[in-house]
mmCIF file of C-alpha atoms and ligand atoms in Angstrom:
data_model
loop_
_atom_site.group_PDB
_atom_site.id
_atom_site.type_symbol
_atom_site.label_atom_id
_atom_site.label_comp_id
_atom_site.label_asym_id
_atom_site.label_seq_id
_atom_site.Cartn_x
_atom_site.Cartn_y
_atom_site.Cartn_z
ATOM 1 C CA MET A 24 -0.058 -0.085 0.262
ATOM 2 C CA PHE A 25 0.899 3.419 -1.031
ATOM 3 C CA SER A 26 2.185 5.364 2.508
ATOM 4 C CA LEU A 27 2.797 9.120 2.957
ATOM 5 C CA THR A 28 5.818 8.260 5.664
ATOM 6 C CA ILE A 29 8.444 10.247 4.810
ATOM 7 C CA SER A 30 12.057 9.365 6.215
ATOM 8 C CA PHE A 31 12.333 11.825 9.747
ATOM 9 C CA ASN A 32 14.486 15.114 9.591
ATOM 10 C CA LEU A 33 13.586 16.911 11.800
ATOM 11 C CA HIS A 34 16.178 15.762 14.797
ATOM 12 C CA PRO A 35 16.437 18.956 16.877
ATOM 13 C CA ASN A 36 19.481 20.587 17.735
ATOM 14 C CA GLN A 37 20.218 19.852 21.176
ATOM 15 C CA GLU A 38 22.983 22.697 21.672
ATOM 16 C CA ARG A 39 20.933 25.364 20.548
ATOM 17 C CA ILE A 40 18.090 23.596 23.109
ATOM 18 C CA GLN A 41 20.331 24.447 25.606
ATOM 19 C CA ASN A 42 21.306 27.543 24.657
ATOM 20 C CA ASN A 43 18.235 28.979 24.713
ATOM 21 C CA ILE A 44 16.945 27.365 27.776
ATOM 22 C CA GLU A 45 20.058 29.208 29.757
ATOM 23 C CA MET A 46 19.567 32.063 28.042
ATOM 24 C CA LEU A 47 16.279 32.093 29.234
ATOM 25 C CA ALA A 48 17.233 32.086 32.840
ATOM 26 C CA THR A 49 18.824 34.937 32.967
ATOM 27 C CA MET A 50 16.130 36.498 32.994
ATOM 28 C CA VAL A 51 14.785 36.072 35.938
ATOM 29 C CA ASP A 52 14.211 38.372 39.002
ATOM 30 C CA GLN A 53 17.687 37.921 40.800
ATOM 31 C CA SER A 54 16.493 39.429 44.574
ATOM 32 C CA LYS A 55 14.337 36.075 43.959
ATOM 33 C CA PRO A 56 14.899 32.296 44.631
ATOM 34 C CA GLY A 57 15.995 30.098 41.852
ATOM 35 C CA TRP A 58 15.168 31.618 38.689
ATOM 36 C CA THR A 59 11.669 33.459 39.245
ATOM 37 C CA ARG A 60 9.815 34.783 36.472
ATOM 38 C CA ARG A 61 6.565 35.645 37.798
ATOM 39 C CA PRO A 62 3.769 37.163 34.829
ATOM 40 C CA PHE A 63 3.626 40.796 34.275
ATOM 41 C CA THR A 64 7.156 41.265 35.537
ATOM 42 C CA SER A 65 9.454 43.400 33.776
ATOM 43 C CA TRP A 66 11.493 39.690 33.597
ATOM 44 C CA TYR A 67 8.516 38.147 32.009
ATOM 45 C CA LYS A 68 7.905 41.071 29.287
ATOM 46 C CA GLU A 69 12.004 41.071 29.073
ATOM 47 C CA GLY A 70 11.304 36.831 27.774
ATOM 48 C CA ARG A 71 8.724 37.604 25.728
ATOM 49 C CA ALA A 72 10.313 39.913 23.401
ATOM 50 C CA TRP A 73 13.135 37.388 23.408
ATOM 51 C CA LEU A 74 10.725 34.693 22.878
ATOM 52 C CA LYS A 75 9.219 36.633 19.566
ATOM 53 C CA GLN A 76 12.717 37.658 18.435
ATOM 54 C CA GLN A 77 13.500 33.739 17.965
ATOM 55 C CA MET A 78 9.717 33.366 17.065
ATOM 56 C CA GLU A 79 10.628 35.569 13.629
ATOM 57 C CA GLN A 80 13.685 33.728 13.261
ATOM 58 C CA ALA A 81 11.988 30.597 12.902
ATOM 59 C CA GLY A 82 9.882 32.058 10.319
ATOM 60 C CA LEU A 83 6.871 32.105 12.663
ATOM 61 C CA GLN A 84 4.396 34.842 12.065
ATOM 62 C CA VAL A 85 4.270 36.309 16.036
ATOM 63 C CA SER A 86 0.878 37.828 16.742
ATOM 64 C CA ILE A 87 -0.482 38.325 21.030
ATOM 65 C CA ASP A 88 -4.010 37.405 21.196
ATOM 66 C CA ALA A 89 -6.716 38.621 23.243
ATOM 67 C CA GLY A 90 -5.530 36.732 26.603
ATOM 68 C CA GLY A 91 -1.753 38.062 26.025
ATOM 69 C CA ASN A 92 -1.101 34.691 24.707
ATOM 70 C CA LEU A 93 2.526 34.952 22.214
ATOM 71 C CA ILE A 94 1.527 33.360 18.814
ATOM 72 C CA GLY A 95 3.789 31.913 15.859
ATOM 73 C CA ARG A 96 1.904 30.951 13.403
ATOM 74 C CA LEU A 97 3.225 28.812 10.182
ATOM 75 C CA SER A 98 0.256 28.284 7.567
ATOM 76 C CA GLY A 99 0.155 25.117 5.670
ATOM 77 C CA SER A 100 -0.261 23.728 2.714
ATOM 78 C CA GLU A 101 -4.039 22.895 3.203
ATOM 79 C CA GLU A 102 -6.392 25.646 4.318
ATOM 80 C CA HIS A 103 -9.176 24.197 4.992
ATOM 81 C CA LEU A 104 -6.872 22.193 7.915
ATOM 82 C CA LYS A 105 -7.539 23.055 11.054
ATOM 83 C CA PRO A 106 -3.832 24.407 13.352
ATOM 84 C CA ILE A 107 -1.762 21.933 15.196
ATOM 85 C CA MET A 108 -1.419 23.958 17.875
ATOM 86 C CA ILE A 109 2.021 22.828 20.065
ATOM 87 C CA GLY A 110 1.848 24.931 23.087
ATOM 88 C CA SER A 111 3.397 25.511 27.107
ATOM 89 C CA HIS A 112 4.381 28.500 29.608
ATOM 90 C CA THR A 113 7.386 30.673 30.836
ATOM 91 C CA ASP A 114 6.176 32.119 33.756
ATOM 92 C CA THR A 115 7.402 30.353 36.839
ATOM 93 C CA VAL A 116 6.444 29.792 40.359
ATOM 94 C CA THR A 117 8.995 32.197 42.498
ATOM 95 C CA GLY A 118 12.016 30.334 43.610
ATOM 96 C CA GLY A 119 10.598 27.482 40.751
ATOM 97 C CA GLY A 120 13.435 26.486 38.429
ATOM 98 C CA ARG A 121 14.541 26.292 34.857
ATOM 99 C CA PHE A 122 12.094 23.552 32.780
ATOM 100 C CA ASP A 123 9.071 23.880 34.003
ATOM 101 C CA GLY A 124 6.968 24.880 31.105
ATOM 102 C CA ILE A 125 10.055 26.605 29.303
ATOM 103 C CA ILE A 126 10.914 23.538 27.368
ATOM 104 C CA GLY A 127 7.686 23.319 25.963
ATOM 105 C CA VAL A 128 7.790 26.901 24.523
ATOM 106 C CA ILE A 129 11.557 26.235 22.975
ATOM 107 C CA ALA A 130 10.452 22.832 21.853
ATOM 108 C CA GLY A 131 7.955 24.131 19.546
ATOM 109 C CA ILE A 132 10.595 27.371 18.715
ATOM 110 C CA GLU A 133 13.049 24.578 17.693
ATOM 111 C CA ILE A 134 10.439 22.728 15.888
ATOM 112 C CA ALA A 135 9.780 25.496 13.798
ATOM 113 C CA ARG A 136 13.269 26.072 12.705
ATOM 114 C CA ARG A 137 13.971 23.006 11.583
ATOM 115 C CA LEU A 138 10.965 22.786 9.646
ATOM 116 C CA GLN A 139 11.968 26.177 8.239
ATOM 117 C CA GLU A 140 15.857 24.517 7.600
ATOM 118 C CA THR A 141 14.685 21.421 5.795
ATOM 119 C CA GLY A 142 12.311 23.445 3.916
ATOM 120 C CA THR A 143 9.783 21.018 5.619
ATOM 121 C CA THR A 144 5.663 22.449 4.681
ATOM 122 C CA LEU A 145 2.851 20.899 6.891
ATOM 123 C CA ARG A 146 -0.334 20.447 5.659
ATOM 124 C CA HIS A 147 -1.525 21.874 8.215
ATOM 125 C CA THR A 148 -1.120 25.787 10.065
ATOM 126 C CA LEU A 149 1.323 24.785 13.051
ATOM 127 C CA GLU A 150 0.386 27.654 15.868
ATOM 128 C CA ILE A 151 3.415 27.723 19.094
ATOM 129 C CA VAL A 152 2.256 29.102 21.473
ATOM 130 C CA ASP A 153 3.443 31.017 24.945
ATOM 131 C CA PHE A 154 0.509 31.235 27.282
ATOM 132 C CA THR A 155 -0.004 33.897 29.478
ATOM 133 C CA ALA A 156 0.779 33.015 33.656
ATOM 134 C CA GLU A 157 -0.127 29.261 33.673
ATOM 135 C CA GLU A 158 1.005 28.966 37.638
ATOM 136 C CA PRO A 159 -1.172 29.880 40.363
ATOM 137 C CA SER A 160 -1.258 33.477 40.101
ATOM 138 C CA GLU A 161 -1.850 36.326 42.778
ATOM 139 C CA PHE A 162 -5.029 36.796 41.621
ATOM 140 C CA GLY A 163 -5.837 33.201 42.602
ATOM 141 C CA ILE A 164 -6.080 31.899 39.318
ATOM 142 C CA SER A 165 -4.218 29.454 37.251
ATOM 143 C CA THR A 166 -3.296 28.572 33.360
ATOM 144 C CA ILE A 167 -4.596 32.565 32.764
ATOM 145 C CA GLY A 168 -3.976 32.116 28.910
ATOM 146 C CA SER A 169 -5.135 29.245 28.389
ATOM 147 C CA ARG A 170 -8.453 29.726 29.910
ATOM 148 C CA SER A 171 -8.606 33.293 28.167
ATOM 149 C CA MET A 172 -8.493 31.118 24.878
ATOM 150 C CA VAL A 173 -10.746 28.731 25.487
ATOM 151 C CA GLY A 174 -13.558 31.482 26.968
ATOM 152 C CA ASN A 175 -12.474 30.299 30.184
ATOM 153 C CA LEU A 176 -11.871 33.272 32.360
ATOM 154 C CA THR A 177 -14.503 35.312 33.490
ATOM 155 C CA ALA A 178 -15.484 39.299 34.186
ATOM 156 C CA GLU A 179 -14.902 38.586 37.671
ATOM 157 C CA MET A 180 -11.328 36.948 37.106
ATOM 158 C CA LEU A 181 -10.467 39.997 35.326
ATOM 159 C CA GLU A 182 -11.482 42.410 38.184
ATOM 160 C CA ARG A 183 -9.510 40.581 40.688
ATOM 161 C CA THR A 184 -6.216 42.694 41.937
ATOM 162 C CA ASP A 185 -2.570 41.094 42.880
ATOM 163 C CA GLN A 186 -1.186 42.330 46.618
ATOM 164 C CA THR A 187 0.411 45.469 44.784
ATOM 165 C CA GLY A 188 -2.832 46.784 43.475
ATOM 166 C CA LEU A 189 -2.536 44.887 39.636
ATOM 167 C CA VAL A 190 -5.960 44.382 37.963
ATOM 168 C CA LEU A 191 -5.600 41.124 36.454
ATOM 169 C CA ASP A 192 -7.601 42.849 33.243
ATOM 170 C CA GLU A 193 -3.990 45.607 33.162
ATOM 171 C CA GLY A 194 -2.027 43.436 33.861
ATOM 172 C CA ILE A 195 -2.705 41.133 30.274
ATOM 173 C CA ARG A 196 -2.981 44.765 28.736
ATOM 174 C CA MET A 197 0.303 45.306 29.843
ATOM 175 C CA ILE A 198 1.270 42.152 28.271
ATOM 176 C CA GLY A 199 -0.112 43.136 24.717
ATOM 177 C CA GLY A 200 -3.222 41.534 25.110
ATOM 178 C CA ASN A 201 -6.566 42.987 25.189
ATOM 179 C CA PRO A 202 -9.754 41.534 27.850
ATOM 180 C CA ASP A 203 -12.251 43.098 26.253
ATOM 181 C CA GLU A 204 -11.801 41.220 23.094
ATOM 182 C CA ILE A 205 -11.364 37.607 25.199
ATOM 183 C CA TYR A 206 -14.943 36.576 24.347
ATOM 184 C CA GLU A 207 -15.158 37.579 20.694
ATOM 185 C CA THR A 208 -12.308 35.806 19.943
ATOM 186 C CA ALA A 209 -12.552 32.752 22.153
ATOM 187 C CA ARG A 210 -11.837 29.267 20.422
ATOM 188 C CA LYS A 211 -14.820 26.714 20.026
ATOM 189 C CA THR A 212 -14.467 23.234 19.891
ATOM 190 C CA GLY A 213 -13.751 22.074 16.325
ATOM 191 C CA ASP A 214 -11.427 25.695 15.410
ATOM 192 C CA VAL A 215 -7.644 23.772 16.716
ATOM 193 C CA SER A 216 -7.351 20.372 15.079
ATOM 194 C CA LEU A 217 -5.170 18.886 18.092
ATOM 195 C CA TYR A 218 -3.094 20.213 21.092
ATOM 196 C CA LEU A 219 0.286 18.611 21.920
ATOM 197 C CA GLU A 220 2.565 19.926 25.064
ATOM 198 C CA LEU A 221 6.020 18.761 26.019
ATOM 199 C CA HIS A 222 6.357 19.300 29.467
ATOM 200 C CA ILE A 223 8.957 17.935 32.405
ATOM 201 C CA GLU A 224 7.389 14.883 34.512
ATOM 202 C CA GLN A 225 7.627 16.770 37.816
ATOM 203 C CA GLY A 226 7.670 13.565 39.224
ATOM 204 C CA PRO A 227 9.691 10.736 40.063
ATOM 205 C CA VAL A 228 8.683 7.773 37.785
ATOM 206 C CA LEU A 229 9.856 8.354 34.725
ATOM 207 C CA GLU A 230 13.201 8.865 36.247
ATOM 208 C CA GLN A 231 13.151 5.638 38.474
ATOM 209 C CA ASN A 232 11.886 3.173 35.810
ATOM 210 C CA ASN A 233 15.095 4.661 34.110
ATOM 211 C CA MET A 234 12.515 5.549 31.020
ATOM 212 C CA LYS A 235 13.367 8.826 28.982
ATOM 213 C CA LEU A 236 9.700 9.666 27.189
ATOM 214 C CA GLY A 237 6.302 9.406 29.277
ATOM 215 C CA VAL A 238 3.148 9.463 27.072
ATOM 216 C CA VAL A 239 0.282 11.168 29.270
ATOM 217 C CA THR A 240 -2.974 9.356 29.623
ATOM 218 C CA GLY A 241 -4.538 11.850 31.029
ATOM 219 C CA ILE A 242 -4.287 15.306 33.676
ATOM 220 C CA VAL A 243 -5.959 13.793 37.125
ATOM 221 C CA GLY A 244 -8.982 15.518 38.805
ATOM 222 C CA ILE A 245 -8.327 17.011 42.263
ATOM 223 C CA HIS A 246 -10.959 17.225 44.926
ATOM 224 C CA ARG A 247 -10.432 19.244 47.493
ATOM 225 C CA TYR A 248 -12.269 19.491 51.314
ATOM 226 C CA ARG A 249 -12.200 21.300 54.205
ATOM 227 C CA VAL A 250 -12.656 20.009 57.365
ATOM 228 C CA ILE A 251 -13.468 21.209 61.029
ATOM 229 C CA VAL A 252 -13.481 18.935 64.049
ATOM 230 C CA GLU A 253 -14.975 21.055 66.654
ATOM 231 C CA GLY A 254 -13.881 19.509 70.370
ATOM 232 C CA LYS A 255 -13.521 21.173 73.789
ATOM 233 C CA PRO A 256 -10.778 23.397 75.041
ATOM 234 C CA ASN A 257 -9.584 22.853 78.486
ATOM 235 C CA HIS A 258 -7.318 22.572 80.690
ATOM 236 C CA ALA A 259 -4.037 19.891 79.744
ATOM 237 C CA GLY A 260 -3.003 19.517 83.871
ATOM 238 C CA THR A 261 -6.597 19.118 85.188
ATOM 239 C CA THR A 262 -9.018 17.118 82.808
ATOM 240 C CA PRO A 263 -8.319 12.807 82.915
ATOM 241 C CA MET A 264 -7.717 11.334 80.165
ATOM 242 C CA ASN A 265 -11.117 10.072 80.305
ATOM 243 C CA MET A 266 -12.775 12.919 79.978
ATOM 244 C CA ARG A 267 -11.835 15.269 77.029
ATOM 245 C CA PHE A 268 -12.813 16.448 73.889
ATOM 246 C CA ASP A 269 -9.328 16.704 71.882
ATOM 247 C CA ALA A 270 -10.531 17.959 68.184
ATOM 248 C CA LEU A 271 -6.751 17.449 67.361
ATOM 249 C CA THR A 272 -6.115 13.868 68.281
ATOM 250 C CA GLY A 273 -9.636 13.174 66.543
ATOM 251 C CA ALA A 274 -8.007 14.992 63.297
ATOM 252 C CA SER A 275 -5.611 12.964 63.632
ATOM 253 C CA GLU A 276 -7.380 9.603 63.219
ATOM 254 C CA LEU A 277 -8.885 11.024 60.305
ATOM 255 C CA VAL A 278 -5.335 12.381 58.993
ATOM 256 C CA LEU A 279 -4.088 9.217 58.781
ATOM 257 C CA GLU A 280 -7.636 7.371 57.550
ATOM 258 C CA LEU A 281 -6.705 9.314 53.972
ATOM 259 C CA GLU A 282 -3.804 7.873 53.910
ATOM 260 C CA ASN A 283 -4.808 4.313 54.375
ATOM 261 C CA LEU A 284 -7.404 5.076 51.543
ATOM 262 C CA CYS A 285 -4.792 6.263 49.261
ATOM 263 C CA LYS A 286 -2.970 3.483 49.845
ATOM 264 C CA PHE A 287 -5.247 1.158 48.504
ATOM 265 C CA THR A 288 -4.343 -0.345 45.032
ATOM 266 C CA TYR A 289 -6.982 0.677 42.524
ATOM 267 C CA SER A 290 -7.292 0.376 39.015
ATOM 268 C CA ASP A 291 -5.842 3.874 38.366
ATOM 269 C CA PRO A 292 -2.932 5.502 40.735
ATOM 270 C CA VAL A 293 -4.081 7.565 43.878
ATOM 271 C CA VAL A 294 -2.547 10.446 45.560
ATOM 272 C CA GLY A 295 -4.212 12.414 48.898
ATOM 273 C CA THR A 296 -2.402 14.917 50.915
ATOM 274 C CA VAL A 297 -3.453 17.021 53.884
ATOM 275 C CA GLY A 298 -1.075 20.034 53.519
ATOM 276 C CA LYS A 299 -2.772 22.439 55.599
ATOM 277 C CA PHE A 300 -3.666 22.375 59.139
ATOM 278 C CA THR A 301 -4.591 24.546 62.088
ATOM 279 C CA ASN A 302 -5.053 23.798 65.184
ATOM 280 C CA GLU A 303 -6.379 25.980 67.812
ATOM 281 C CA PRO A 304 -6.011 27.599 70.276
ATOM 282 C CA ASN A 305 -2.893 26.007 69.817
ATOM 283 C CA GLY A 306 -1.185 26.075 73.061
ATOM 284 C CA ALA A 307 1.203 24.423 75.118
ATOM 285 C CA ASN A 308 -0.884 23.264 78.262
ATOM 286 C CA VAL A 309 -4.273 23.535 76.566
ATOM 287 C CA ILE A 310 -6.266 20.634 75.054
ATOM 288 C CA PRO A 311 -6.919 21.273 71.227
ATOM 289 C CA GLY A 312 -10.653 22.785 71.041
ATOM 290 C CA ARG A 313 -10.895 23.100 67.239
ATOM 291 C CA VAL A 314 -8.875 21.641 63.947
ATOM 292 C CA ILE A 315 -9.590 22.866 60.487
ATOM 293 C CA PHE A 316 -7.572 21.617 57.939
ATOM 294 C CA GLU A 317 -7.908 21.245 53.754
ATOM 295 C CA LEU A 318 -7.375 17.555 51.777
ATOM 296 C CA GLU A 319 -7.017 16.648 48.345
ATOM 297 C CA VAL A 320 -7.601 14.107 46.701
ATOM 298 C CA ARG A 321 -6.422 13.313 43.004
ATOM 299 C CA SER A 322 -6.888 10.959 40.310
ATOM 300 C CA ILE A 323 -7.538 9.981 36.258
ATOM 301 C CA ASP A 324 -10.459 8.496 37.592
ATOM 302 C CA SER A 325 -12.996 10.614 39.448
ATOM 303 C CA GLU A 326 -15.526 7.768 40.808
ATOM 304 C CA ILE A 327 -12.538 6.615 43.036
ATOM 305 C CA ILE A 328 -11.960 9.866 44.497
ATOM 306 C CA GLU A 329 -16.040 9.982 44.887
ATOM 307 C CA ASN A 330 -15.863 6.021 46.874
ATOM 308 C CA ILE A 331 -12.557 7.292 49.021
ATOM 309 C CA MET A 332 -14.355 10.375 50.026
ATOM 310 C CA SER A 333 -17.622 8.527 50.724
ATOM 311 C CA SER A 334 -15.574 5.953 52.970
ATOM 312 C CA PHE A 335 -13.760 9.014 54.826
ATOM 313 C CA SER A 336 -16.962 10.679 55.582
ATOM 314 C CA LYS A 337 -18.404 7.230 57.171
ATOM 315 C CA TYR A 338 -15.079 6.761 58.757
ATOM 316 C CA ALA A 339 -15.444 10.684 60.393
ATOM 317 C CA ALA A 340 -18.820 10.013 61.654
ATOM 318 C CA LEU A 341 -17.617 7.188 63.490
ATOM 319 C CA VAL A 342 -14.698 8.991 64.531
ATOM 320 C CA ALA A 343 -17.114 11.705 66.190
ATOM 321 C CA ALA A 344 -19.354 9.277 68.001
ATOM 322 C CA LYS A 345 -16.943 7.876 69.647
ATOM 323 C CA ARG A 346 -14.919 10.908 70.567
ATOM 324 C CA GLN A 347 -18.012 13.255 70.968
ATOM 325 C CA LEU A 348 -16.305 15.895 68.297
ATOM 326 C CA ASP A 349 -18.734 17.260 65.977
ATOM 327 C CA ILE A 350 -16.885 17.251 62.513
ATOM 328 C CA SER A 351 -17.606 18.742 58.962
ATOM 329 C CA LEU A 352 -16.374 18.528 55.379
ATOM 330 C CA ASP A 353 -17.127 20.704 52.903
ATOM 331 C CA ASN A 354 -16.478 20.703 49.434
ATOM 332 C CA LEU A 355 -13.797 23.675 48.226
ATOM 333 C CA SER A 356 -13.507 22.552 45.209
ATOM 334 C CA LYS A 357 -13.764 19.855 42.193
ATOM 335 C CA SER A 358 -11.830 19.842 39.136
ATOM 336 C CA ASP A 359 -12.191 17.478 36.187
ATOM 337 C CA SER A 360 -9.979 14.767 35.013
ATOM 338 C CA ILE A 361 -8.440 15.299 31.564
ATOM 339 C CA ARG A 362 -8.639 11.447 29.093
ATOM 340 C CA VAL A 363 -6.525 11.554 26.294
ATOM 341 C CA LEU A 364 -8.110 9.762 23.678
ATOM 342 C CA PRO A 365 -6.779 6.401 23.038
ATOM 343 C CA ASP A 366 -6.336 6.785 18.828
ATOM 344 C CA VAL A 367 -3.892 10.208 19.892
ATOM 345 C CA GLN A 368 -2.093 7.901 22.895
ATOM 346 C CA ASP A 369 -1.506 5.608 20.280
ATOM 347 C CA LYS A 370 0.166 8.066 17.722
ATOM 348 C CA ILE A 371 2.056 9.678 20.753
ATOM 349 C CA ALA A 372 3.586 6.387 22.109
ATOM 350 C CA ALA A 373 4.836 5.456 18.564
ATOM 351 C CA ALA A 374 6.347 8.954 18.102
ATOM 352 C CA CYS A 375 8.412 8.372 21.303
ATOM 353 C CA SER A 376 9.043 4.870 21.043
ATOM 354 C CA ALA A 377 10.834 5.811 17.092
ATOM 355 C CA THR A 378 12.816 8.149 19.894
ATOM 356 C CA GLY A 379 13.857 6.241 22.911
ATOM 357 C CA LYS A 380 12.420 4.684 26.303
ATOM 358 C CA THR A 381 8.471 4.755 26.130
ATOM 359 C CA GLN A 382 6.202 4.373 29.515
ATOM 360 C CA TYR A 383 2.319 5.590 29.581
ATOM 361 C CA LEU A 384 1.392 7.533 33.031
ATOM 362 C CA PRO A 385 -1.208 10.056 34.333
ATOM 363 C CA SER A 386 0.163 13.848 35.131
ATOM 364 C CA GLY A 387 -0.658 14.613 38.569
ATOM 365 C CA ALA A 388 0.156 18.184 37.651
ATOM 366 C CA GLY A 389 -2.593 20.597 35.955
ATOM 367 C CA HIS A 390 -1.353 22.075 32.787
ATOM 368 C CA ASP A 391 -2.581 24.387 29.687
ATOM 369 C CA ALA A 392 -3.930 21.325 28.304
ATOM 370 C CA ASN A 393 -6.652 21.272 31.068
ATOM 371 C CA GLN A 394 -7.975 24.524 28.967
ATOM 372 C CA LEU A 395 -8.049 23.077 25.435
ATOM 373 C CA ALA A 396 -9.091 20.235 25.889
ATOM 374 C CA SER A 397 -12.656 21.726 26.435
ATOM 375 C CA ILE A 398 -11.808 22.761 22.948
ATOM 376 C CA ALA A 399 -9.601 20.387 20.809
ATOM 377 C CA PRO A 400 -8.025 16.418 21.581
ATOM 378 C CA VAL A 401 -5.022 17.426 23.578
ATOM 379 C CA GLY A 402 -1.545 14.894 23.971
ATOM 380 C CA MET A 403 0.843 15.307 26.003
ATOM 381 C CA ILE A 404 4.254 14.338 26.315
ATOM 382 C CA PHE A 405 6.802 13.919 29.327
ATOM 383 C CA VAL A 406 10.329 14.168 30.355
ATOM 384 C CA PRO A 407 11.918 13.112 33.417
ATOM 385 C CA SER A 408 12.821 15.391 36.273
ATOM 386 C CA ARG A 409 16.013 14.358 38.384
ATOM 387 C CA GLU A 410 14.809 13.221 41.976
ATOM 388 C CA GLY A 411 11.041 14.135 40.671
ATOM 389 C CA ARG A 412 11.700 17.698 41.823
ATOM 390 C CA SER A 413 9.817 20.853 40.358
ATOM 391 C CA HIS A 414 9.367 24.171 41.637
ATOM 392 C CA CYS A 415 12.323 24.399 43.436
ATOM 393 C CA PRO A 416 15.742 25.670 41.886
ATOM 394 C CA GLU A 417 17.014 21.944 41.950
ATOM 395 C CA GLU A 418 14.892 21.240 38.887
ATOM 396 C CA TRP A 419 16.319 19.852 36.673
ATOM 397 C CA THR A 420 16.589 17.546 33.445
ATOM 398 C CA ASP A 421 19.605 16.965 31.637
ATOM 399 C CA PHE A 422 19.549 18.391 28.053
ATOM 400 C CA ALA A 423 19.984 15.377 25.898
ATOM 401 C CA GLU A 424 16.769 14.283 27.455
ATOM 402 C CA VAL A 425 14.683 17.711 26.361
ATOM 403 C CA ALA A 426 16.090 17.165 22.927
ATOM 404 C CA LEU A 427 14.612 13.430 22.861
ATOM 405 C CA GLY A 428 11.739 15.069 23.505
ATOM 406 C CA VAL A 429 11.413 18.095 21.210
ATOM 407 C CA GLU A 430 12.287 14.815 18.581
ATOM 408 C CA ALA A 431 9.424 13.105 20.303
ATOM 409 C CA LEU A 432 7.260 15.885 19.459
ATOM 410 C CA ALA A 433 8.014 16.424 16.743
ATOM 411 C CA ARG A 434 7.439 12.739 15.352
ATOM 412 C CA ALA A 435 4.403 13.343 16.791
ATOM 413 C CA LEU A 436 3.584 16.399 14.928
ATOM 414 C CA ILE A 437 4.748 14.589 11.217
ATOM 415 C CA ASN A 438 2.528 11.942 12.040
ATOM 416 C CA PHE A 439 -0.247 13.721 13.193
ATOM 417 C CA ASP A 440 0.006 16.019 9.921
ATOM 418 C CA GLN A 441 0.182 13.390 7.329
ATOM 419 C CA ASP A 442 -3.306 11.323 8.375
ATOM 420 C CA TYR A 443 -4.919 12.672 11.807
ATOM 421 C CA ILE A 444 -8.519 12.336 11.105
ATOM 422 C CA GLU A 445 -10.211 15.815 12.071
ATOM 423 C CA ARG A 446 -13.090 15.419 14.681
ATOM 424 C CA ARG A 447 -16.044 17.411 15.225
HETATM 425 ZN ZN1 ZN B 526 4.413 24.270 34.145
#
């Protein structure tokens, strides 16, 4: 049978990728630890200006959309095909590293350069996107740019103010966006053929398994709850052990039970964490009267999370009865998990396997892909994170591994460009 498959010639230039990553690492707030480039700051704008230059040199037509996203566009040969988009982000958390988000944007630019150098024309238009402010921001929102692109940034969110008094609406204008046009220009289902993202794993799985590439099966959903345990504060010296209503010992049972429930083997991986905890009145000689803590459970299967929370809440009722405490559970948020379509996973897996040792794994962290998934099929490739560390200065991926990720992404792009079936 006739096949359209051409020999792959887009091998990325590792040295150029390394230079790009190192260059962005110089455009950071030196007064903060690590490599800090918070959105809407001078360092962010400096990085953006440099990225724009890189995009232009790679032959991309550069624009900034209503949400401030920096977009480089390369027209394809078949006008009726909707674009394939490659994106990530270049903002960092405070005290963050040099790779999170950054490698995904650099990867897109490197692929554009290789297309240019080899005189390769794609059928689909290619868009390389540096999404505005992906990390949790002072406005209490993350993935600001990708939200805006899919029309999921509300008027209320645009009016929020950070500690410095900056209104999000103004911040977006500062980097060249125009919030007034976010809704009319938002992309709709079918406007994008496919969204692809290369990212560091931010966890230890690939390194532990000695794998070079990860095919992301989906992005976990996150359910968060606030638990309030009410007991009775009393004198720690005069109240006998059998006459206490100690909120902290009750809360401790709950914290351990969450760990137990999440340690069982389920059909998909689960993690559960109590990361925020306060004890009142918090005095050395006072029996704790009230504990407030927040817990979250993450899994790609929301039914597993629901089942865990149902068991947890039954257990909480037992502890409340046994210890005569008041225990309340309030849901704070539920974000849905994203599943990568099986045929998208297969094509990415083929591209990854042709490049290096590959395994499937879910993403335990959220990404811009979460937002894009509301309008288009999405696919993600992970490269290893040394010791699984991320959002810290120690965050590291060998440049050779980043280059493998870029190659796998380029192979995936070519595979999809040649025979991807449009979905509506
Ligand atoms: Zn990221």
